[in-house]
mmCIF file of C-alpha atoms in Angstrom:
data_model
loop_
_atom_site.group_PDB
_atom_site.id
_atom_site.type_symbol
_atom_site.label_atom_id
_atom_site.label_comp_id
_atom_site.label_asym_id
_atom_site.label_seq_id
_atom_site.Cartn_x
_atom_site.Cartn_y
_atom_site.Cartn_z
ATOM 1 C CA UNK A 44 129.178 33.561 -119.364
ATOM 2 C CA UNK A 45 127.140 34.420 -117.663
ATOM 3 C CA UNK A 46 126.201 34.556 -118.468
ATOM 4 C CA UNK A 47 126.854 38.288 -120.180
ATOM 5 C CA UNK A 48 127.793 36.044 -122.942
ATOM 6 C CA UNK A 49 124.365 36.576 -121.134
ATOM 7 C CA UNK A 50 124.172 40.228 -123.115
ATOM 8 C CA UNK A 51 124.405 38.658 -126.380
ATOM 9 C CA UNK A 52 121.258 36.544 -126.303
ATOM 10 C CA UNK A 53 117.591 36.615 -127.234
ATOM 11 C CA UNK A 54 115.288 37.045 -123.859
ATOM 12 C CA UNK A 55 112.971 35.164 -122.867
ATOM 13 C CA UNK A 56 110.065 35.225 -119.945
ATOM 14 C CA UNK A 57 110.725 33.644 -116.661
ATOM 15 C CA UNK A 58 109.130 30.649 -114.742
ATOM 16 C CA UNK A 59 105.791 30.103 -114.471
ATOM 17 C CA UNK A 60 105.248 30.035 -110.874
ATOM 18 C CA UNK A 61 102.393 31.701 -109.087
ATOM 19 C CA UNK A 62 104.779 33.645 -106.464
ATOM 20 C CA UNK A 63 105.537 37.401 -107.933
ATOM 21 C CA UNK A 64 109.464 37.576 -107.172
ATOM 22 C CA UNK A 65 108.539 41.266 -106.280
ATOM 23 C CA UNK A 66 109.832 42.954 -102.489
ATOM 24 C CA UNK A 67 107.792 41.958 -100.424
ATOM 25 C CA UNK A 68 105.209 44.785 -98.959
ATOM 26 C CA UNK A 69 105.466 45.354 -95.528
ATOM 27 C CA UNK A 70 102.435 43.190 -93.469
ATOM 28 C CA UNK A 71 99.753 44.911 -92.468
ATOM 29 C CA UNK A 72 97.872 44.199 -88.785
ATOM 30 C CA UNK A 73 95.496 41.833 -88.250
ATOM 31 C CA UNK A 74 92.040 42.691 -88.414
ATOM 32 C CA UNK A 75 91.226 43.703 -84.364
ATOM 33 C CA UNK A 76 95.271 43.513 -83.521
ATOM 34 C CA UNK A 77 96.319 47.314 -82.572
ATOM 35 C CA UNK A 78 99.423 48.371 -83.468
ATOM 36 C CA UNK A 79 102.134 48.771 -81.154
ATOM 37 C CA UNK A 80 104.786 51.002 -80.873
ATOM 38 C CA UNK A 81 108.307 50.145 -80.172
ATOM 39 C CA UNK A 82 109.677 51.011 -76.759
ATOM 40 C CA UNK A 83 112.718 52.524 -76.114
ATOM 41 C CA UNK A 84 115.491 50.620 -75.315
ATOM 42 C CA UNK A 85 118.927 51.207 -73.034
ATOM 43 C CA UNK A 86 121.889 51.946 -75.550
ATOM 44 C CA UNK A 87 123.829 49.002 -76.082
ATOM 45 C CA UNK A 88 126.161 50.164 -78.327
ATOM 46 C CA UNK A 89 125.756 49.667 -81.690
ATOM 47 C CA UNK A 90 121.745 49.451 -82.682
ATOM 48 C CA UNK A 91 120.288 46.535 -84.982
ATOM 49 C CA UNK A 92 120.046 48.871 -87.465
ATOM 50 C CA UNK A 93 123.470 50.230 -87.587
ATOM 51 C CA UNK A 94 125.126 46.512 -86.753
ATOM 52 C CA UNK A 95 126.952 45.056 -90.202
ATOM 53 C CA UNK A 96 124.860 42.426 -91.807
ATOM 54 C CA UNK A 97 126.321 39.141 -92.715
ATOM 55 C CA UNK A 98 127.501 38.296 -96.044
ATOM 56 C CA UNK A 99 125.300 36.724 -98.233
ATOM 57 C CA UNK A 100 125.973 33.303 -98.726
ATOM 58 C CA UNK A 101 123.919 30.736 -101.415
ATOM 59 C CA UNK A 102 121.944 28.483 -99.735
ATOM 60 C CA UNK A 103 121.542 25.665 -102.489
ATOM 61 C CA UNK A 104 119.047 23.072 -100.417
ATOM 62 C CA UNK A 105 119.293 19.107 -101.699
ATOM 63 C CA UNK A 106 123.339 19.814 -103.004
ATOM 64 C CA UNK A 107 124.388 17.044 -104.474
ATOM 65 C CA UNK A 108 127.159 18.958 -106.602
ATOM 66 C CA UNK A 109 129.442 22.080 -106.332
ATOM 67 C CA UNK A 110 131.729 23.331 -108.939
ATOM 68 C CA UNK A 111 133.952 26.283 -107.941
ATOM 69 C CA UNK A 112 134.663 28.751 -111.351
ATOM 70 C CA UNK A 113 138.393 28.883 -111.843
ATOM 71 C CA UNK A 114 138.237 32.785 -111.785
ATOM 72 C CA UNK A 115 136.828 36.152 -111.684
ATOM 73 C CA UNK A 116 134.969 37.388 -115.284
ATOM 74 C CA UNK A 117 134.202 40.727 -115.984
ATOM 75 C CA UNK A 118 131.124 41.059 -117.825
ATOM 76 C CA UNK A 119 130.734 44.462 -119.933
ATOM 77 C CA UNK A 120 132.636 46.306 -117.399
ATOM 78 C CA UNK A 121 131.483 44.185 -114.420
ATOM 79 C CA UNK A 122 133.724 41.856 -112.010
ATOM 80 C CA UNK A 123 131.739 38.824 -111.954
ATOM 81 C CA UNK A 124 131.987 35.376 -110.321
ATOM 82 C CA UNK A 125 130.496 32.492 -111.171
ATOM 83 C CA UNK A 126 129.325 29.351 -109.433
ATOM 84 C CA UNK A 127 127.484 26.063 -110.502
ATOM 85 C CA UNK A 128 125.709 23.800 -108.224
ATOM 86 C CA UNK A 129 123.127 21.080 -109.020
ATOM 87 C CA UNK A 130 120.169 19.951 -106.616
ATOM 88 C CA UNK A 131 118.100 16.898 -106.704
ATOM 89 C CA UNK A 132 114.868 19.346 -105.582
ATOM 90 C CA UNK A 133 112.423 20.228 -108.193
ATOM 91 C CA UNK A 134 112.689 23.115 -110.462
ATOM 92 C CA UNK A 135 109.745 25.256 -109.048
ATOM 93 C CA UNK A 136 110.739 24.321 -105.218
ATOM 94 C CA UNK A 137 114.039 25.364 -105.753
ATOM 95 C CA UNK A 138 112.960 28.858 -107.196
ATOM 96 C CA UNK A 139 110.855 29.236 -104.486
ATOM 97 C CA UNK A 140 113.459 28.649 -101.768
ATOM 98 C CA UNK A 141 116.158 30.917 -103.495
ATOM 99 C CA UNK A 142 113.745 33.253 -104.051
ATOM 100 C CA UNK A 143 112.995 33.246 -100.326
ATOM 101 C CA UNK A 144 116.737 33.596 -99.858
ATOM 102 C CA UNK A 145 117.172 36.860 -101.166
ATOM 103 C CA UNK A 146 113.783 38.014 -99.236
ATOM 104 C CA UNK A 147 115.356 37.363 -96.236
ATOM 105 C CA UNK A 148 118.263 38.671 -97.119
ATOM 106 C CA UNK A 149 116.335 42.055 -97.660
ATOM 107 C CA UNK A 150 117.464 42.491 -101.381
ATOM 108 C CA UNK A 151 115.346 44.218 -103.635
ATOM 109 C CA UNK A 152 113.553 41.721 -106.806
ATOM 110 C CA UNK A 153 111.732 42.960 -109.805
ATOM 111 C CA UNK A 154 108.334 41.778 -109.961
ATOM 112 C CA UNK A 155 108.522 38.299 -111.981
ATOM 113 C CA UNK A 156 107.045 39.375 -114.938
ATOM 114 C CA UNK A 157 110.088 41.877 -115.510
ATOM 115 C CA UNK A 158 112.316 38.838 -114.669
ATOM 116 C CA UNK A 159 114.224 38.045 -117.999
ATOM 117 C CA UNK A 160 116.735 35.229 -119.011
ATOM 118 C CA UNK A 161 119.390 35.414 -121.315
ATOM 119 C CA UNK A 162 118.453 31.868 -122.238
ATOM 120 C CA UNK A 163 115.082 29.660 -122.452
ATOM 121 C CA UNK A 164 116.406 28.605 -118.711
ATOM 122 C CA UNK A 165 114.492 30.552 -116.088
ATOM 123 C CA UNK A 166 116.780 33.434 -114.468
ATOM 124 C CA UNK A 167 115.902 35.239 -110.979
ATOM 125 C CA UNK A 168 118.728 37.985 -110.010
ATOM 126 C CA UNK A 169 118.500 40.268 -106.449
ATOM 127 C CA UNK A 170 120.321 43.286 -105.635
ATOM 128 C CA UNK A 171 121.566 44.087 -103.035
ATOM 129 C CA UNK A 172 120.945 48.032 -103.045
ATOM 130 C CA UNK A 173 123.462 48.534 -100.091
ATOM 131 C CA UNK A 174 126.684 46.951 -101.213
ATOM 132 C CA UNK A 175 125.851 47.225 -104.594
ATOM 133 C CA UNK A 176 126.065 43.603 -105.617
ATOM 134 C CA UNK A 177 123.580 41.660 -107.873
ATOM 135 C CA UNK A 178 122.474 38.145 -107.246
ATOM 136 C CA UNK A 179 121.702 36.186 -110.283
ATOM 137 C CA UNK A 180 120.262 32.370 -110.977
ATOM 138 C CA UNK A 181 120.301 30.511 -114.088
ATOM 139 C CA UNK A 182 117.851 27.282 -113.331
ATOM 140 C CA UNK A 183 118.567 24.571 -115.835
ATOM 141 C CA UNK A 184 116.295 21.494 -115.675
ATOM 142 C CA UNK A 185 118.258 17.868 -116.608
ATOM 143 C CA UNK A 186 116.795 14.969 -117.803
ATOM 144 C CA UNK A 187 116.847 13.225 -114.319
ATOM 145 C CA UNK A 188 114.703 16.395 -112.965
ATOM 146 C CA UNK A 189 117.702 17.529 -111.176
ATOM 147 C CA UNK A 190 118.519 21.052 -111.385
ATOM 148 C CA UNK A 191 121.436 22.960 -112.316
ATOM 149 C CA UNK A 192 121.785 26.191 -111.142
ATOM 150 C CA UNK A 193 124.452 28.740 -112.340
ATOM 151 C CA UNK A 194 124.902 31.275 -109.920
ATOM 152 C CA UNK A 195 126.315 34.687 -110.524
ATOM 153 C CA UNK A 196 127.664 37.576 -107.732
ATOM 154 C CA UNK A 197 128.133 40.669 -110.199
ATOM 155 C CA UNK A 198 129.857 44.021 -108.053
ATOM 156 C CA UNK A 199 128.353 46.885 -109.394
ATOM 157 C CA UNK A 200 130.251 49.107 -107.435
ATOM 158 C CA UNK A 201 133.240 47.859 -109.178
ATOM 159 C CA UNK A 202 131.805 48.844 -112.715
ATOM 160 C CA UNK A 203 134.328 50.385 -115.481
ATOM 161 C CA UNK A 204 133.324 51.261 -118.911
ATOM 162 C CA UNK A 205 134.595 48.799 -121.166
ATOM 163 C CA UNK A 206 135.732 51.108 -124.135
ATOM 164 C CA UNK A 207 135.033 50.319 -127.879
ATOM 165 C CA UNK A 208 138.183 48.246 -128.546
ATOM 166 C CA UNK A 209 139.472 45.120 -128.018
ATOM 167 C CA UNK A 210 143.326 44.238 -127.433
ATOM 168 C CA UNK A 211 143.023 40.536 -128.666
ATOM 169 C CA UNK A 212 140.907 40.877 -132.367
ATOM 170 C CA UNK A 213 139.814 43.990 -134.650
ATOM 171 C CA UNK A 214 136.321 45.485 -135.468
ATOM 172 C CA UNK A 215 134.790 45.668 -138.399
ATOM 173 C CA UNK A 216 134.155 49.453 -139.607
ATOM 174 C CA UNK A 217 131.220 50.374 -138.332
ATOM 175 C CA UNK A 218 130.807 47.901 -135.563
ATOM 176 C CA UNK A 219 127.854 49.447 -133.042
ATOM 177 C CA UNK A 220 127.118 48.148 -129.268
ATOM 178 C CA UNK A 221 129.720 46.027 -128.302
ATOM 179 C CA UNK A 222 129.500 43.646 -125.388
ATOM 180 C CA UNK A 223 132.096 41.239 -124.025
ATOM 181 C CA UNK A 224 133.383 39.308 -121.322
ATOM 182 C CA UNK A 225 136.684 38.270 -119.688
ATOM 183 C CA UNK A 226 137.538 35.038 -118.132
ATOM 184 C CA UNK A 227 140.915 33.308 -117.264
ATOM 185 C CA UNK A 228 142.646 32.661 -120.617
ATOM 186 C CA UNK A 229 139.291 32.987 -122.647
ATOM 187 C CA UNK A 230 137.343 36.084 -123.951
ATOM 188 C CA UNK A 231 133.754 37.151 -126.125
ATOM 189 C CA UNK A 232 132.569 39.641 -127.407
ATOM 190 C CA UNK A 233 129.774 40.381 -129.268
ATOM 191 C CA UNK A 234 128.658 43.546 -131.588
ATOM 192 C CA UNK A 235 126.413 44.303 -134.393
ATOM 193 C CA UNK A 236 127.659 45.073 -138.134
ATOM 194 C CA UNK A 237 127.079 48.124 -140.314
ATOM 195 C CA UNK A 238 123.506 47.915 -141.626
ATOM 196 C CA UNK A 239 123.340 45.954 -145.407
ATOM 197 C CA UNK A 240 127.000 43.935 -143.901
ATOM 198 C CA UNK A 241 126.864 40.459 -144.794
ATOM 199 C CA UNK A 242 127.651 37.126 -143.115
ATOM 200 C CA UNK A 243 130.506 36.579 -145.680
ATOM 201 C CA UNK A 244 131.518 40.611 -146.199
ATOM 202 C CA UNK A 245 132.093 39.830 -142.283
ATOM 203 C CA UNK A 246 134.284 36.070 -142.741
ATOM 204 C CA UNK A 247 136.281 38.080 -145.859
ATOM 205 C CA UNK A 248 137.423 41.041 -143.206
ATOM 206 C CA UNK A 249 138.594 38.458 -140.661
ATOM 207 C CA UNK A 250 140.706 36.511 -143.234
ATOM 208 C CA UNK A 251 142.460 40.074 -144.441
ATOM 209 C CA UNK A 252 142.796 41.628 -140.790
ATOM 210 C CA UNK A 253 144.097 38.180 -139.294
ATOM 211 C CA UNK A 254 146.375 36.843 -142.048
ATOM 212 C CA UNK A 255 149.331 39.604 -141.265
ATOM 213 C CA UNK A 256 149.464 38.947 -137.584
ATOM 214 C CA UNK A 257 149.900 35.413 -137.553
ATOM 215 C CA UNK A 258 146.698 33.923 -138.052
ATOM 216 C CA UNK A 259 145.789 30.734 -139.982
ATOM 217 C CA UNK A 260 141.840 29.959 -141.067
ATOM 218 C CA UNK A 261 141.217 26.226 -140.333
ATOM 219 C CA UNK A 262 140.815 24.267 -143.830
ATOM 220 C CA UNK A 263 138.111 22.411 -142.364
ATOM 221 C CA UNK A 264 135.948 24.674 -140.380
ATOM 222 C CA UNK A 265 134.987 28.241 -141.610
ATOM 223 C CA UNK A 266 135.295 30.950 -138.924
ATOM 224 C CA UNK A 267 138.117 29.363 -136.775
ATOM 225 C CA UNK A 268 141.502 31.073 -136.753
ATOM 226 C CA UNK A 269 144.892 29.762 -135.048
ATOM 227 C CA UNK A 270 147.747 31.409 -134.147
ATOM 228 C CA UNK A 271 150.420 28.661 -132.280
ATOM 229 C CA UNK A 272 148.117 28.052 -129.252
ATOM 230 C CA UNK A 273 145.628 30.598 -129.742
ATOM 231 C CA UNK A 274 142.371 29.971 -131.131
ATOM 232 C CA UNK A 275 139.996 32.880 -132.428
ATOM 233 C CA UNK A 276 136.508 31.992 -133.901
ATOM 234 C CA UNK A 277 134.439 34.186 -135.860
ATOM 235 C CA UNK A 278 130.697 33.717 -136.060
ATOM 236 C CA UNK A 279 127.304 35.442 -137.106
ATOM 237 C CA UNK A 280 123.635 35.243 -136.340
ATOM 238 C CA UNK A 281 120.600 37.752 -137.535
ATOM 239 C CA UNK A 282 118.968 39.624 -134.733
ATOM 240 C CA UNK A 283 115.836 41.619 -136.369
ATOM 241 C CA UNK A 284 117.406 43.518 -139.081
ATOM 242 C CA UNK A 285 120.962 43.174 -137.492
ATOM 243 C CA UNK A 286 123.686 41.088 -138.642
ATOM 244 C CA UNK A 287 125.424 40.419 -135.078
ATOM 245 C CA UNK A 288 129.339 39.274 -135.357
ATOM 246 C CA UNK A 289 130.276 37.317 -132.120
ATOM 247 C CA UNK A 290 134.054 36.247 -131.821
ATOM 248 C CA UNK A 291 136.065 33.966 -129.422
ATOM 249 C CA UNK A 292 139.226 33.997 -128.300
ATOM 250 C CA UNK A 293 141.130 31.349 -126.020
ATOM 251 C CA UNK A 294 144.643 30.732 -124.718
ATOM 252 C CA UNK A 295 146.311 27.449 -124.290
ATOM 253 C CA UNK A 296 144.253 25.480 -127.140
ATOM 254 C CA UNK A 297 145.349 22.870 -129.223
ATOM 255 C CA UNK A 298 142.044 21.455 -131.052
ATOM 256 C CA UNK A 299 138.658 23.019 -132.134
ATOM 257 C CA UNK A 300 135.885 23.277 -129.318
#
């Protein structure tokens, strides 16, 4: 979630692989080879560079497994769909060939050394500056040295600000950058604390602000809150000096994740 569960997570570099995921420079002429100009051609109606380009399609070589996601997400304001394929190529040669993909595909990539992940996976994402639509990869090695790759299509155009509320759970006073993200019958959201909040100041509010509309805090597991089918859980972690507060919410569930 996608990824922008992505938004809530620690970064970390990206592969080690000697290609720079940068735009490619355009080629300069061999040494002794003079540059020639273009002719002009007869009009045939529409020119290459007015002609619509084809839609961008993944390109997963070796597939051995694709999983359509149920649904569109919206990630902080973002539609978002998500994709997961495996391979049985090798990690680096299946960078390489996606990141090939999006060169040919003429989308703009930051040079890999901005290239960040939202996990300790290696992440490559595109844009594509015309349409507005960003490309991302989440490269997950198995055991078997087959790769999984998450794939991501995030419409920028599309973007709304996601407000400072949320319909399904409260915030704490004082809650600061909130992130979340939407999927079929499941939500997350994620937001840092008032400063000097602690992780049990944070489990006390939930118990008062749930109790009156139905919820019930599990007996056996702190943080997890039903209501009939609905299942909210609470949780913390320390970022720096900030005491982030993530919680989930699902529809339809009967036992603890």
């Amino acid at each position: 979630m996608m990824m922008s569960l992505l938004l809530s997570l620690a970064l970390s570099a990206g592969p080690s692989i000697s290609a720079d995921a940068g735009s490619p420079a355009p080629r300069p002429p061999a040494r002794g080879q003079a540059v020639v100009k273009p002719q002009a051609l007869p009009d045939a109606g529409v020119s290459e560079a007015e002609a619509p380009k084809a839609p961008f399609r993944w390109d997963i070589p070796g597939k051995v497994v694709w999983v359509q996601s149920p649904g569109p997400q919206v990630s902080d304001g973002v539609p978002m769909n998500l994709e997961l394929a495996r391979t049985d190529w090798p990690l680096n040669a299946v960078i390489q060939h996606i990141m090939e993909s999006f060169r040919k595909a003429g989308f703009y990539m930051a040079p890999m050394r901005e290239q960040r992940s939202p996990t300790t996976e290696p992440m490559l994402t595109a844009l594509d500056v015309e349409k507005l639509l960003a490309y991302t990869v989440i490269f997950q090695e198995n055991a078997d040295k087959s790769v999984t790759l998450i794939l991501g299509t995030s419409n920028m155009s599309s973007y709304k600000p996601p407000g400072t509320t949320l319909s399904w759970a409260p915030l704490m006073p004082g809650a600061d950058g909130l992130t979340r993200s939407d999927l079929e019958g499941a939500h997350l959201a994620v937001y840092a604390a008032k400063p000097g909040t602690t992780e049990e100041q944070v489990f006390d509010y939930y118990r008062e602000a749930l109790k009156p509309v139905g919820y019930e805090e599990d007996p056996d597991e702190k943080g997890l809150f039903r209501r009939g089918s609905e299942l909210l859980i609470i949780s913390t972690r320390t970022e720096e000096t900030r005491l982030m507060v993530s919680l989930r919410h699902r529809l339809g569930a009967t036992n603890a994740p």
